[in-house]
Amino acid sequence: MSERFPLYLVLAAKLERLVVTLAPNSLLPTEQQMAKRYGVSRVTVRSALDLLERNGLVTRLRGRGTTVSPRKITRHFSPLHSFEKDLASQGVAFETQIMSYDPVAAPSDSIRERLCLAERETVGCLSLVRLVEDRIVCHDLRHYPPKIARQLDPTLIERRDASDILESLAGAPVADVDWESEIVSASGDVAMALQIAPRTLVLANTYTWRLENGTPVEAGTISYRNDRCKFRYELRFNPDLDGGLADSGSGPTRMPGKRTVKRRERS
Amino acid sequence: MSERFPLYLVLAAKLERLVVTLAPNSLLPTEQQMAKRYGVSRVTVRSALDLLERNGLVTRLRGRGTTVSPRKITRHFSPLHSFEKDLASQGVAFETQIMSYDPVAAPSDSIRERLCLAERETVGCLSLVRLVEDRIVCHDLRHYPPKIARQLDPTLIERRDASDILESLAGAPVADVDWESEIVSASGDVAMALQIAPRTLVLANTYTWRLENGTPVEAGTISYRNDRCKFRYELRFNPDLDGGLADSGSGPTRMPGKRTVKRRERS
DNA sequence: TAGTGGTCTAGACCACAAA
DNA sequence: TTGTGGTCTAGACCACTAT
């Protein structure tokens, strides 16, 4: 039965059973030792560990070894909270590290549009990472319109809630948030900030904050490591309000009546 | 500059530039040919193609070769629509294939609780996949309380919107949806249904549908392939309503003042 | 300096799709 | 039957961590 499975999957299952019994940050045997112990090549061991690493079960570091990862943190996106308030409400300690701040950066077209800026205007560009138990979990790339950018002291953000600082600078409460979430391939910059390989999939949240009068005061993207974070979107809704699920209309797009099972795409 | 990058990443970038210029379903050179053409081993070619495959750019099939993938479909989760209505509104054709239906299955504890069932009651258990352009994009595992399970004709679901069928069986409109989204490792069953390797990360939506009087009429989990689907959650909200972003309180959890950059976790 | 994981190689066998 | 991608091996060199 289990003979039909590739070695690296069988090994991954064995290693997972081992890993879940160990304390976080425990050091696992070296890849060489595993290869010898399980009677497979080191490449096969690595294939198995790759899977566990992508799933956030183990952390590998060249020169040190492979360790059992701490549990993933959970990021609750609804009701919508800032990162700071979400983790604080769970009692999870975190740290913020500013990577760079450029008060007069040239904005991308997307940022310029979202901040409603003129052709030549610059933005404040803040790059930071959040760490839980000394492990990077997400990267923020935040952009501010010129008026706010000039006043901003980026080091404050390492110690205070970013939205609070923004509100004191803007002199009015943040009244509205546009917000959009997508799983994408990490760009080179984001991958470097998150210390993951380029093209790793991350969860990217793109947002714009506005004051009550509609003035945008911040726009940015927050990228989360899938191997260190879980995500929750909880919605409870009444379909009568927007006609979401109820009423059928003419039904879904009809398909030609192919009822036979298609060719398999994969073994 | 680019000499510092591993070969497989450089190659992945080259292949991506090639792939994006080709029509969907174009056949790429074989791994052997690429290895020869780019002067690397086949293992290195495979490392690069693994990345592109996980990102949904190429599809590989043993015996056939490597082809350029069609574009990802986009699943809009807010405002909340059924799969059928979401894709129909985008003009994207899809097909539904029932994999199995057991009208008297034993429910898991989670399902029994969500459907408010007694200890010994059974459920209707429906397993299906959705295909776009003959490619599986998601898998539904749906559970119905006994009264509805007895009446349900699963083959209808291949041709009609599932929520419409449910409403006609229940005799009342679906009035409320509990809904939760999470990125998880695919279990063996789900991986097999989606034709992906076990432990591949998928987006799993867990939901419960209820009538106006609170009676649950369906509970289940829908798992989406990350390499074939993009996802959108769009929210626009007023923080005054739930105190989400506004008002600071006592601030976030304070961290001990470590200001130095931590040891790198990865090169 | 010793030992780790990260990368890369050449070669092999297999299951599967297509002709 | 041919050729594909999927898996696996043994061996090598390198960059990095820890000592």
Coordinates of C-alpha atoms (C1' of nucleotides) in Angstrom, one line a residue:
Chain A
M1 CA 0.0 0.0 0.0
S2 CA 2.5 2.6 1.1
E3 CA 5.0 1.1 -1.3
R4 CA 3.4 3.1 -4.1
F5 CA 4.4 6.4 -2.6
P6 CA 7.7 8.0 -3.4
L7 CA 10.4 7.7 -0.8
Y8 CA 10.6 11.4 -0.1
L9 CA 6.9 11.5 0.8
V10 CA 7.1 8.5 3.1
L11 CA 10.2 10.1 4.7
A12 CA 8.4 13.4 5.1
A13 CA 5.6 11.7 6.9
K14 CA 8.0 9.9 9.2
L15 CA 9.9 13.1 9.9
E16 CA 6.7 15.0 10.6
R17 CA 5.7 12.4 13.2
L18 CA 9.0 12.9 14.8
V19 CA 9.0 16.7 14.6
V20 CA 5.6 17.1 16.2
T21 CA 6.8 15.3 19.3
L22 CA 9.7 17.7 19.8
A23 CA 9.9 21.0 21.5
P24 CA 10.1 24.1 19.3
N25 CA 13.7 25.0 18.3
S26 CA 14.9 21.5 19.0
L27 CA 17.8 20.6 16.8
L28 CA 17.1 17.7 14.4
P29 CA 19.8 15.2 13.1
T30 CA 21.8 16.5 10.2
E31 CA 20.8 15.6 6.7
Q32 CA 23.8 13.2 6.4
Q33 CA 22.6 11.4 9.6
M34 CA 19.1 11.2 8.3
A35 CA 20.2 9.8 5.0
K36 CA 22.2 7.1 6.7
R37 CA 19.6 6.3 9.3
Y38 CA 16.7 6.0 6.8
G39 CA 18.9 4.4 4.1
V40 CA 18.3 7.0 1.4
S41 CA 20.4 9.6 -0.3
R42 CA 20.9 13.1 1.0
V43 CA 18.9 14.5 -1.9
T44 CA 15.9 12.5 -0.9
V45 CA 16.2 13.7 2.7
R46 CA 16.3 17.2 1.3
S47 CA 13.2 16.7 -0.8
A48 CA 11.3 15.6 2.4
L49 CA 12.7 18.5 4.4
D50 CA 11.8 21.0 1.7
L51 CA 8.2 20.0 2.1
L52 CA 8.3 20.3 5.9
E53 CA 10.0 23.7 5.6
R54 CA 7.4 25.0 3.2
N55 CA 4.7 23.9 5.6
G56 CA 6.4 25.8 8.4
L57 CA 7.3 22.7 10.5
V58 CA 11.1 23.1 10.4
T59 CA 13.6 25.9 9.9
R60 CA 16.9 25.3 8.2
L61 CA 20.0 27.4 8.6
R62 CA 23.3 26.8 6.8
G63 CA 26.0 26.1 9.3
R64 CA 23.6 25.5 12.2
G65 CA 21.3 22.8 11.2
T66 CA 17.6 22.0 11.0
T67 CA 15.3 22.9 13.9
V68 CA 11.7 22.5 14.9
S69 CA 9.8 25.6 14.1
P70 CA 7.6 27.4 16.6
R71 CA 3.9 27.4 15.9
K72 CA 2.6 29.7 13.2
I73 CA 1.1 32.9 14.3
T74 CA -2.5 33.6 13.2
R75 CA -3.4 36.8 11.6
H76 CA -7.0 37.7 11.8
F77 CA -8.2 39.9 9.0
S78 CA -11.8 40.3 9.9
P79 CA -12.9 42.2 11.7
L80 CA -10.0 44.3 10.3
H81 CA -7.4 45.1 12.9
S82 CA -3.9 46.5 12.5
F83 CA -1.1 44.0 12.9
E84 CA -0.2 45.6 16.2
K85 CA -3.7 45.4 17.7
D86 CA -4.4 41.9 16.3
L87 CA -1.3 40.4 17.9
A88 CA -1.7 42.4 21.1
S89 CA -5.2 41.1 21.5
Q90 CA -3.8 37.5 21.3
G91 CA -1.1 38.3 23.8
V92 CA 1.6 37.6 21.2
A93 CA 4.7 39.7 21.6
F94 CA 6.4 41.1 18.5
E95 CA 9.1 43.4 17.5
T96 CA 9.2 46.0 14.6
Q97 CA 12.4 46.7 12.8
I98 CA 12.7 49.6 10.4
M99 CA 14.7 48.6 7.4
S100 CA 14.8 52.0 5.6
Y101 CA 13.0 55.3 5.3
D102 CA 13.3 57.6 2.4
P103 CA 11.3 60.9 3.0
V104 CA 11.5 61.9 -0.7
A105 CA 11.1 58.8 -2.7
A106 CA 9.7 58.6 -6.3
P107 CA 6.4 56.8 -6.1
S108 CA 5.3 54.1 -8.5
D109 CA 2.3 54.9 -10.7
S110 CA 0.1 52.7 -8.5
I111 CA 1.1 54.6 -5.3
R112 CA 0.8 58.0 -6.9
E113 CA -2.7 57.2 -8.0
R114 CA -3.8 55.8 -4.6
L115 CA -2.4 58.8 -2.8
C116 CA -3.9 61.2 -5.3
L117 CA -0.5 62.9 -6.1
A118 CA 0.5 65.1 -8.9
E119 CA 3.1 64.1 -11.5
R120 CA 6.3 65.3 -9.8
E121 CA 5.4 64.9 -6.1
T122 CA 7.5 62.6 -3.9
V123 CA 6.4 60.3 -1.1
G124 CA 7.8 59.0 2.2
C125 CA 8.7 55.4 1.7
L126 CA 9.0 53.2 4.8
S127 CA 10.2 49.6 4.8
L128 CA 9.9 47.5 7.9
V129 CA 9.7 44.0 9.1
R130 CA 7.8 42.4 12.1
L131 CA 9.4 39.7 14.1
V132 CA 7.8 37.2 16.5
E133 CA 10.2 35.2 18.6
D134 CA 13.1 36.8 16.6
R135 CA 11.6 35.4 13.4
I136 CA 10.5 37.6 10.5
V137 CA 6.8 37.1 9.8
C138 CA 5.9 39.9 7.5
H139 CA 7.2 43.0 5.6
D140 CA 5.5 46.3 5.3
L141 CA 6.2 48.8 2.4
R142 CA 4.4 52.0 3.4
H143 CA 4.0 55.2 1.5
Y144 CA 3.0 58.6 2.8
P145 CA 2.0 61.8 1.0
P146 CA 4.7 64.6 1.1
K147 CA 3.0 66.6 3.9
I148 CA 3.0 63.7 6.3
A149 CA 6.4 62.3 5.0
R150 CA 8.1 65.5 6.1
Q151 CA 6.9 65.2 9.7
L152 CA 7.2 61.5 10.2
D153 CA 9.8 60.1 12.6
P154 CA 10.1 56.5 11.4
T155 CA 11.8 55.3 14.6
L156 CA 8.6 56.0 16.5
I157 CA 7.0 53.2 14.5
E158 CA 9.2 50.6 16.2
R159 CA 7.5 51.4 19.4
R160 CA 4.0 52.7 18.7
D161 CA 1.0 51.6 16.6
A162 CA 1.5 53.0 13.1
S163 CA -2.1 54.1 12.7
D164 CA -1.9 56.1 16.0
I165 CA 1.1 58.0 14.8
L166 CA -0.5 58.6 11.5
E167 CA -3.6 60.0 13.1
S168 CA -1.6 62.4 15.3
L169 CA 0.3 63.7 12.2
A170 CA -2.8 64.0 10.1
G171 CA -4.7 65.6 12.9
A172 CA -7.8 63.5 12.2
P173 CA -8.8 59.9 12.7
V174 CA -8.4 57.3 9.9
A175 CA -12.0 56.9 8.8
D176 CA -11.8 54.6 5.9
V177 CA -9.7 51.6 4.6
D178 CA -9.5 50.1 1.2
W179 CA -8.0 46.7 1.5
E180 CA -7.3 43.8 -0.9
S181 CA -5.6 40.5 -0.3
E182 CA -3.9 38.2 -2.8
I183 CA -1.4 35.3 -2.8
V184 CA 1.5 36.3 -5.1
S185 CA 5.0 35.4 -5.9
A186 CA 7.4 37.4 -3.8
S187 CA 9.4 40.0 -5.7
G188 CA 13.2 40.2 -5.2
D189 CA 13.0 43.1 -2.7
V190 CA 10.2 41.5 -0.6
A191 CA 11.9 38.1 -0.7
M192 CA 15.1 39.6 0.5
A193 CA 13.3 41.4 3.3
L194 CA 11.5 38.3 4.3
Q195 CA 14.7 36.2 3.9
I196 CA 13.0 33.7 1.6
A197 CA 13.9 32.5 -1.9
P198 CA 12.6 34.7 -4.7
R199 CA 9.3 33.4 -6.2
T200 CA 8.2 32.0 -2.9
L201 CA 4.4 32.5 -2.6
V202 CA 3.4 35.1 0.0
L203 CA 0.1 36.6 1.1
A204 CA 0.2 40.3 0.0
N205 CA -2.3 42.8 1.5
T206 CA -2.6 46.1 -0.4
Y207 CA -4.3 48.9 1.4
T208 CA -5.1 52.6 1.4
W209 CA -6.0 54.6 4.5
R210 CA -8.1 57.7 4.2
L211 CA -9.4 60.5 6.5
E212 CA -13.1 61.2 6.9
N213 CA -12.9 63.8 4.1
G214 CA -11.5 61.2 1.7
T215 CA -7.9 62.4 1.9
P216 CA -5.5 59.5 1.5
V217 CA -2.8 59.5 4.2
E218 CA -1.1 56.1 3.6
A219 CA -0.9 53.4 1.0
G220 CA 1.2 50.2 1.0
T221 CA 1.6 46.5 0.8
I222 CA 2.1 44.1 3.6
S223 CA 3.6 40.7 2.7
Y224 CA 3.3 37.7 5.0
R225 CA 5.4 34.5 5.0
N226 CA 3.1 31.5 4.5
D227 CA 5.3 29.3 6.4
R228 CA 5.1 31.4 9.6
C229 CA 1.6 32.8 9.5
K230 CA -1.9 31.4 9.2
F231 CA -4.7 33.7 8.2
R232 CA -8.3 34.0 9.1
Y233 CA -11.0 35.8 7.2
E234 CA -14.3 35.4 9.0
L235 CA -17.4 36.8 7.4
R236 CA -21.0 36.4 8.5
F237 CA -23.3 38.0 6.0
N238 CA -26.9 38.3 5.0
P239 CA -27.2 37.6 1.3
D240 CA -30.4 39.7 1.1
L241 CA -28.3 42.8 1.5
D242 CA -26.2 42.4 -1.7
G243 CA -27.9 39.6 -3.5
G244 CA -24.8 37.4 -3.1
L245 CA -26.0 33.9 -2.8
A246 CA -29.8 34.1 -3.2
D247 CA -31.9 34.3 -6.4
S248 CA -30.8 32.1 -9.2
G249 CA -31.3 34.2 -12.4
S250 CA -30.5 32.1 -15.4
G251 CA -28.1 29.9 -13.6
P252 CA -24.4 29.5 -14.1
T253 CA -22.6 29.3 -17.4
R254 CA -23.7 26.1 -19.0
M255 CA -21.1 23.6 -20.1
P256 CA -21.3 21.1 -22.9
G257 CA -22.4 17.9 -21.3
K258 CA -19.1 16.1 -21.0
R259 CA -19.8 13.6 -18.2
T260 CA -16.8 11.3 -18.6
V261 CA -13.8 11.8 -16.3
K262 CA -11.1 13.7 -18.1
R263 CA -7.6 12.5 -18.7
R264 CA -5.6 12.7 -15.6
E265 CA -3.2 15.6 -15.5
R266 CA -0.8 14.0 -13.0
S267 CA -0.2 10.5 -11.7
Chain B
M1 CA 26.1 41.2 -9.9
S2 CA 23.9 38.4 -11.1
E3 CA 26.8 36.0 -10.6
R4 CA 25.9 35.7 -6.9
F5 CA 22.6 34.1 -7.7
P6 CA 22.2 30.3 -7.8
L7 CA 22.0 28.9 -11.3
Y8 CA 18.5 27.6 -10.9
L9 CA 17.2 31.1 -10.0
V10 CA 18.9 32.7 -13.0
L11 CA 17.5 29.9 -15.2
A12 CA 14.1 30.3 -13.7
A13 CA 14.2 34.0 -14.6
K14 CA 15.3 33.2 -18.1
L15 CA 12.6 30.6 -18.6
E16 CA 10.0 33.0 -17.2
R17 CA 10.9 35.6 -19.8
L18 CA 10.5 32.9 -22.4
V19 CA 7.3 31.6 -21.1
V20 CA 5.5 34.9 -20.9
T21 CA 6.0 35.4 -24.6
L22 CA 4.4 32.1 -25.5
A23 CA 0.7 31.3 -26.0
P24 CA -1.0 29.2 -23.3
N25 CA -0.6 25.4 -23.8
S26 CA 2.5 25.9 -25.9
L27 CA 4.9 23.0 -25.5
L28 CA 8.3 23.9 -24.0
P29 CA 11.6 22.2 -24.8
T30 CA 12.2 19.0 -22.8
E31 CA 14.2 19.1 -19.6
Q32 CA 17.0 17.3 -21.4
Q33 CA 17.1 19.9 -24.2
M34 CA 17.0 22.8 -21.7
A35 CA 19.9 21.2 -19.7
K36 CA 21.9 21.0 -22.9
R37 CA 20.9 24.4 -24.2
Y38 CA 21.7 26.3 -21.0
G39 CA 24.7 24.2 -20.1
V40 CA 23.4 22.9 -16.7
S41 CA 22.3 19.5 -15.4
R42 CA 18.8 18.3 -15.6
V43 CA 18.4 18.6 -11.9
T44 CA 19.1 22.3 -12.1
V45 CA 16.5 22.6 -14.9
R46 CA 14.0 20.8 -12.7
S47 CA 14.7 23.1 -9.8
A48 CA 13.9 26.1 -12.0
L49 CA 10.8 24.5 -13.4
D50 CA 9.6 23.6 -9.9
L51 CA 9.5 27.2 -9.1
L52 CA 7.6 28.2 -12.2
E53 CA 5.2 25.3 -11.7
R54 CA 4.4 26.4 -8.1
N55 CA 3.8 29.9 -9.4
G56 CA 1.4 28.5 -11.9
L57 CA 3.4 29.5 -15.0
V58 CA 3.9 26.1 -16.4
T59 CA 2.2 22.7 -16.2
R60 CA 4.2 19.5 -16.4
L61 CA 2.9 16.1 -17.3
R62 CA 4.8 12.9 -17.4
G63 CA 5.0 11.5 -20.9
R64 CA 3.8 14.7 -22.5
G65 CA 6.1 17.5 -21.5
T66 CA 6.0 20.9 -20.0
T67 CA 3.5 23.4 -21.3
V68 CA 2.7 27.1 -20.7
S69 CA -0.2 27.4 -18.2
P70 CA -3.3 29.4 -19.0
R71 CA -3.7 32.5 -16.8
K72 CA -4.9 31.9 -13.2
I73 CA -8.5 32.5 -12.6
T74 CA -9.5 35.0 -10.0
R75 CA -11.8 34.2 -7.2
H76 CA -13.5 37.2 -5.6
F77 CA -14.5 36.5 -2.0
S78 CA -15.9 39.9 -1.2
P79 CA -18.6 40.7 -1.7
L80 CA -19.3 37.0 -1.0
H81 CA -20.5 35.1 -4.0
S82 CA -20.9 31.4 -4.8
F83 CA -18.2 30.0 -7.1
E84 CA -20.9 29.6 -9.8
K85 CA -22.0 33.2 -9.7
D86 CA -18.5 34.6 -9.3
L87 CA -17.2 32.9 -12.4
A88 CA -20.4 33.5 -14.3
S89 CA -20.2 37.2 -13.6
Q90 CA -16.6 37.2 -15.0
G91 CA -17.8 35.3 -18.1
V92 CA -15.5 32.4 -17.3
A93 CA -16.8 29.0 -18.3
F94 CA -16.4 26.1 -15.9
E95 CA -17.4 22.5 -15.4
T96 CA -18.5 20.7 -12.2
Q97 CA -17.7 17.0 -11.8
I98 CA -19.2 15.0 -8.9
M99 CA -16.6 12.6 -7.5
S100 CA -18.7 10.8 -5.0
Y101 CA -21.9 11.1 -3.0
D102 CA -22.7 9.2 0.2
P103 CA -26.2 10.0 1.5
V104 CA -25.6 8.3 4.8
A105 CA -22.0 9.1 5.8
A106 CA -20.7 9.4 9.3
P107 CA -19.8 13.0 10.0
S108 CA -16.7 14.3 11.7
D109 CA -17.1 16.0 15.1
S110 CA -16.6 19.4 13.4
I111 CA -19.3 18.7 10.8
R112 CA -21.7 17.3 13.4
E113 CA -21.3 20.4 15.5
R114 CA -21.7 22.8 12.6
L115 CA -24.9 21.0 11.4
C116 CA -26.2 20.7 15.0
L117 CA -26.7 17.0 14.7
A118 CA -27.3 14.4 17.4
E119 CA -24.7 11.7 18.2
R120 CA -25.8 9.0 15.8
E121 CA -27.2 11.0 12.9
T122 CA -25.6 10.7 9.5
V123 CA -25.0 13.3 6.8
G124 CA -25.0 13.5 3.1
C125 CA -21.4 13.8 1.9
L126 CA -20.7 15.2 -1.5
S127 CA -17.3 15.5 -3.1
L128 CA -16.8 17.4 -6.3
V129 CA -14.2 19.3 -8.3
R130 CA -14.5 22.4 -10.5
L131 CA -12.7 22.6 -13.8
V132 CA -11.8 25.6 -15.9
E133 CA -10.4 24.8 -19.4
D134 CA -10.3 21.2 -18.3
R135 CA -8.0 22.0 -15.4
I136 CA -9.1 21.3 -11.8
V137 CA -9.1 24.5 -9.8
C138 CA -10.8 23.5 -6.6
H139 CA -12.4 20.8 -4.6
D140 CA -15.6 20.9 -2.6
L141 CA -16.4 18.7 0.3
R142 CA -20.0 19.4 1.2
H143 CA -22.1 18.0 4.0
Y144 CA -25.9 18.0 4.4
P145 CA -28.2 17.2 7.3
P146 CA -30.2 13.9 6.9
K147 CA -33.5 15.5 5.9
I148 CA -31.8 17.2 2.9
A149 CA -29.4 14.4 2.2
R150 CA -32.3 12.0 1.5
Q151 CA -33.8 14.3 -1.1
L152 CA -30.6 15.5 -2.8
D153 CA -29.9 14.5 -6.4
P154 CA -26.2 15.1 -6.6
T155 CA -26.1 15.0 -10.4
L156 CA -28.2 18.2 -10.5
I157 CA -25.2 20.0 -9.0
E158 CA -23.2 19.4 -12.1
R159 CA -25.6 21.6 -13.9
R160 CA -27.1 24.1 -11.5
D161 CA -26.0 26.5 -8.8
A162 CA -25.7 24.5 -5.6
S163 CA -27.2 27.1 -3.4
D164 CA -30.3 27.2 -5.6
I165 CA -30.8 23.5 -5.3
L166 CA -30.3 23.7 -1.5
E167 CA -32.9 26.5 -1.2
S168 CA -35.5 24.5 -3.2
L169 CA -34.9 21.5 -1.0
A170 CA -35.0 23.4 2.2
G171 CA -38.0 25.4 1.1
A172 CA -36.5 28.7 2.3
P173 CA -33.8 31.0 1.3
V174 CA -30.2 30.7 2.6
A175 CA -30.1 33.7 4.9
D176 CA -26.8 33.5 6.6
V177 CA -23.3 32.3 5.9
D178 CA -20.4 31.7 8.3
W179 CA -17.2 31.7 6.4
E180 CA -13.5 31.3 7.2
S181 CA -10.5 31.2 5.0
E182 CA -7.1 29.7 5.7
I183 CA -3.9 28.6 3.9
V184 CA -3.2 25.0 4.9
S185 CA -1.3 21.9 3.8
A186 CA -3.5 19.7 1.6
S187 CA -4.5 16.4 3.2
G188 CA -4.1 13.2 1.3
D189 CA -7.7 13.1 0.1
V190 CA -7.8 16.7 -1.0
A191 CA -4.4 16.5 -2.7
M192 CA -5.6 13.5 -4.6
A193 CA -8.8 15.2 -5.7
L194 CA -6.8 18.3 -6.8
Q195 CA -4.1 16.1 -8.4
I196 CA -1.3 17.8 -6.5
A197 CA 1.4 16.4 -4.3
P198 CA 0.4 15.9 -0.6
R199 CA 1.4 18.8 1.6
T200 CA 1.1 21.3 -1.1
L201 CA -0.4 24.5 0.3
V202 CA -3.9 25.3 -0.7
L203 CA -6.5 27.9 0.2
A204 CA -9.2 26.3 2.3
N205 CA -12.6 28.0 2.9
T206 CA -14.7 26.5 5.6
Y207 CA -18.3 27.5 5.6
T208 CA -21.8 26.9 7.1
W209 CA -25.0 27.9 5.5
R210 CA -28.1 28.6 7.5
L211 CA -31.8 29.4 6.9
E212 CA -33.4 32.5 8.4
N213 CA -34.4 30.7 11.5
G214 CA -30.8 29.6 12.1
T215 CA -31.2 26.0 10.9
P216 CA -27.9 24.9 9.3
V217 CA -28.5 23.3 5.9
E218 CA -25.0 22.8 4.6
A219 CA -21.4 22.8 6.0
G220 CA -18.2 22.1 4.1
T221 CA -14.7 23.0 3.0
I222 CA -13.6 24.3 -0.4
S223 CA -9.9 23.9 -1.3
Y224 CA -8.4 26.0 -4.1
R225 CA -5.1 25.3 -5.9
N226 CA -2.8 28.2 -5.4
D227 CA -1.1 27.6 -8.7
R228 CA -4.3 28.0 -10.7
C229 CA -6.3 30.6 -8.7
K230 CA -5.7 34.1 -7.4
F231 CA -7.9 35.4 -4.7
R232 CA -9.4 38.8 -3.9
Y233 CA -10.7 40.0 -0.6
E234 CA -11.8 43.6 -0.9
L235 CA -13.0 45.4 2.2
R236 CA -13.8 49.0 2.7
F237 CA -14.7 49.7 6.2
N238 CA -15.3 52.4 8.7
P239 CA -13.3 51.7 11.9
D240 CA -15.7 53.7 14.0
L241 CA -18.2 50.8 13.7
D242 CA -16.1 48.2 15.4
G243 CA -13.1 50.1 16.8
G244 CA -10.8 48.3 14.5
L245 CA -8.0 50.8 13.7
A246 CA -9.0 53.9 15.5
D247 CA -8.4 54.7 19.2
S248 CA -5.1 53.7 20.7
G249 CA -5.8 52.5 24.2
S250 CA -2.6 51.5 25.9
G251 CA -0.7 50.8 22.7
P252 CA 0.6 47.5 21.4
T253 CA 2.6 45.0 23.4
R254 CA 5.8 46.7 24.3
M255 CA 9.0 44.9 23.4
P256 CA 12.3 44.9 25.2
G257 CA 14.4 47.6 23.4
K258 CA 16.5 45.4 21.2
R259 CA 17.5 47.8 18.4
T260 CA 20.3 46.0 16.8
V261 CA 19.7 43.9 13.7
K262 CA 19.3 40.3 14.6
R263 CA 21.4 37.5 13.2
R264 CA 20.4 36.5 9.8
E265 CA 18.3 33.4 9.5
R266 CA 19.2 32.7 6.0
S267 CA 21.8 33.9 3.5
Chain C
dT1 C1' 38.7 25.0 11.9
dA2 C1' 34.9 21.7 11.7
dG3 C1' 30.6 20.8 10.3
dT4 C1' 26.2 22.5 8.6
dG5 C1' 22.8 23.2 4.8
dG6 C1' 22.7 25.1 -0.3
dT7 C1' 23.9 24.1 -4.8
dC8 C1' 25.2 21.3 -8.7
dT9 C1' 26.7 17.3 -11.4
dA10 C1' 26.3 12.8 -14.3
dG11 C1' 24.0 8.9 -14.5
dA12 C1' 20.2 5.7 -13.8
dC13 C1' 15.6 3.5 -13.6
dC14 C1' 10.6 4.0 -13.6
dA15 C1' 5.5 5.2 -14.9
dC16 C1' 3.1 7.3 -18.0
dA17 C1' 1.3 9.6 -22.6
dA18 C1' 1.3 9.6 -27.3
dA19 C1' 2.1 7.7 -31.7
Chain D
dT1 C1' 7.7 1.7 -28.9
dT2 C1' 9.6 6.1 -28.0
dG3 C1' 10.3 9.8 -25.2
dT4 C1' 8.5 12.5 -21.4
dG5 C1' 8.7 14.0 -16.6
dG6 C1' 9.2 11.8 -11.6
dT7 C1' 12.3 9.8 -8.6
dC8 C1' 16.7 8.4 -6.7
dT9 C1' 21.7 7.8 -6.2
dA10 C1' 26.8 9.0 -5.0
dG11 C1' 29.7 12.4 -5.0
dA12 C1' 31.4 17.1 -5.0
dC13 C1' 32.2 22.0 -3.9
dC14 C1' 30.7 26.2 -1.5
dA15 C1' 28.9 29.7 2.0
dC16 C1' 27.9 30.1 6.3
dT17 C1' 27.6 29.2 11.7
dA18 C1' 29.6 28.0 15.7
dT19 C1' 33.7 27.1 18.3

